[in-house]
Tab-separated table of C-alpha atoms in Angstrom:
chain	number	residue	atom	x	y	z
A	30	UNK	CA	100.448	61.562	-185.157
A	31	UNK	CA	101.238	62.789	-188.852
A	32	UNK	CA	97.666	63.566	-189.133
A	33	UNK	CA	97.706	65.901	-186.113
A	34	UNK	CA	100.544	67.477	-187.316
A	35	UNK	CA	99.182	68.070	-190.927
A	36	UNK	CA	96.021	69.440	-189.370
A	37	UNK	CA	97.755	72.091	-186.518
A	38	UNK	CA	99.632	72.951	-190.168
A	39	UNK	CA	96.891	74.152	-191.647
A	40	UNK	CA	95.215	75.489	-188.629
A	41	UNK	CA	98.052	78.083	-188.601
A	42	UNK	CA	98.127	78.614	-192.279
A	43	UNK	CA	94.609	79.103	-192.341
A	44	UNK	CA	95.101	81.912	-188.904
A	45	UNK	CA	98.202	83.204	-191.030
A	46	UNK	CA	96.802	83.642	-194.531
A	47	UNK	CA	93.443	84.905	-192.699
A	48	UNK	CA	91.333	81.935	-193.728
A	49	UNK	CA	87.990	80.803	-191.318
A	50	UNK	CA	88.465	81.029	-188.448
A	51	UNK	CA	84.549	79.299	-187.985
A	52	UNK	CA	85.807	75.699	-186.969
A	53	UNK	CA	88.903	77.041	-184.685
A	54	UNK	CA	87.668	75.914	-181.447
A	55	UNK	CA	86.440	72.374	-183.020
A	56	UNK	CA	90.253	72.270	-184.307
A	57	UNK	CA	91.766	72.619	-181.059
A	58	UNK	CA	89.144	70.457	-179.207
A	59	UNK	CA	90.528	67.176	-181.503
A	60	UNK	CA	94.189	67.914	-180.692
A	61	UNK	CA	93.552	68.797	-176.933
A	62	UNK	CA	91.568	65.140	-177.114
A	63	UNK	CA	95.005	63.654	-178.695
A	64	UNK	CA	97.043	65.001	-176.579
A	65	UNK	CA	95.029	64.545	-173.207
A	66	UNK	CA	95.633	60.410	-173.743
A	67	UNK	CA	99.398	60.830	-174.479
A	68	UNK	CA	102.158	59.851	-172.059
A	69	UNK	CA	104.986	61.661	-174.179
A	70	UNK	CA	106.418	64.978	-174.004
A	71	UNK	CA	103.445	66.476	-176.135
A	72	UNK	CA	101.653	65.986	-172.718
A	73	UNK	CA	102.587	69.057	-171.522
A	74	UNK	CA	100.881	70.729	-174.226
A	75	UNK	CA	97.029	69.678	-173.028
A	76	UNK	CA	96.492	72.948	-170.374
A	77	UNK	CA	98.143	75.251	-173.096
A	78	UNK	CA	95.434	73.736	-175.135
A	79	UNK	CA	92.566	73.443	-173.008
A	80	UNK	CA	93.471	77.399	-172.040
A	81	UNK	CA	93.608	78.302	-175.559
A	82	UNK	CA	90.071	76.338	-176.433
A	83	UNK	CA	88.317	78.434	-173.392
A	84	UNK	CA	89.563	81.724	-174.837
A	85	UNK	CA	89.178	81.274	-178.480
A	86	UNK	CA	85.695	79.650	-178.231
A	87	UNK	CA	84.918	83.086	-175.770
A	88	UNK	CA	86.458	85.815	-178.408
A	89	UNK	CA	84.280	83.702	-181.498
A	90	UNK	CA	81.034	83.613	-179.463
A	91	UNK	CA	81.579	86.990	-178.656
A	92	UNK	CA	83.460	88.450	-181.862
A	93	UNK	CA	82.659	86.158	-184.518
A	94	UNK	CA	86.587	86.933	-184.667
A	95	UNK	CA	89.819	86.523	-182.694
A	96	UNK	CA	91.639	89.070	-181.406
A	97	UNK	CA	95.538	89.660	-183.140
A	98	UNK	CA	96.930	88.603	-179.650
A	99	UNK	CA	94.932	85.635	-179.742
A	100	UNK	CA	95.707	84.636	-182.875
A	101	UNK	CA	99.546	85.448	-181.960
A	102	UNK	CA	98.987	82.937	-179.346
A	103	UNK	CA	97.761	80.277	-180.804
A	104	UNK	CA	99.760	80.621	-183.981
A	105	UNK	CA	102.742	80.231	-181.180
A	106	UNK	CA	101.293	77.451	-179.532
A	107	UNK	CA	100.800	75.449	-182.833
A	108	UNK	CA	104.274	76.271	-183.978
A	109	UNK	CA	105.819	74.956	-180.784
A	110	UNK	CA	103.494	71.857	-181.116
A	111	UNK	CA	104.436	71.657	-184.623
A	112	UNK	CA	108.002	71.269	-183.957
A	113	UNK	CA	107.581	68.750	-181.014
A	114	UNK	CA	105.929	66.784	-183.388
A	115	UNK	CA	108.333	66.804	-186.436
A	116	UNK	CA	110.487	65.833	-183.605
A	117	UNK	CA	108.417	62.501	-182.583
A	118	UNK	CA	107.769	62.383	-186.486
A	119	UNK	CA	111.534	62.227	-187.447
A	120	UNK	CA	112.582	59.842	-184.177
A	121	UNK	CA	109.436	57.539	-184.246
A	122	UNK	CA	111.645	54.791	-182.688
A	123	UNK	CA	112.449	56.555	-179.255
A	124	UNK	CA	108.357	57.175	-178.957
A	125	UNK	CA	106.593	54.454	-180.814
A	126	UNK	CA	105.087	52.758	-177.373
A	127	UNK	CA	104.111	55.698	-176.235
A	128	UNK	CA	101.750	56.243	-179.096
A	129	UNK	CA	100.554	52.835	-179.865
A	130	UNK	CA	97.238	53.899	-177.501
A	131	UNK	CA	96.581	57.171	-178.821
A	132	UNK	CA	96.843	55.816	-182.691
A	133	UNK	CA	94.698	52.882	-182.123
């Protein structure tokens, strides 16, 4: 879980600083996979996630760029994951089953 949450870290400092943008859709692919096999409150983020794949993989094909409201979304979407995750991060004992699946 600390991996996912360094890499949506630097997904959004990479969107904020204006960094590549090339392996976005890739990015989000891994942590819709992660969160698509858990059974914990991050679960709720997988449509937000599969939405913001379909879009962001459509704008870059299309592009080669996202759109400032796209990249407004997703920097919002990765901030609220962000924080869910510090969350499960800083109370590992109140989630710790839940992950045992999606870490091995």
């Amino acid at each position: 879980m600390s991996q996912v949450y360094v890499m949506s870290t630097t997904m959004m400092e990479e969107l904020t600083l204006g960094g590549s943008q090339k392996y976005l859709a890739h990015q989000l692919a891994l942590l819709y996979r992660f969160l698509s096999k858990t059974t914990t409150e991050l679960h709720r983020f997988k449509i937000e996630g599969e939405e913001l794949f379909k879009l962001v993989t459509s704008e870059l094909s299309t592009y080669q760029i996202l759109t400032v409201d796209t990249q407004e979304t997703v920097l919002e979407f990765l901030s609220h994951l962000n924080a869910v995750l510090l969350r499960c991060l800083v109370l590992p004992n109140s989630i710790s089953e839940s992950f045992s699946s999606v870490v091995s």
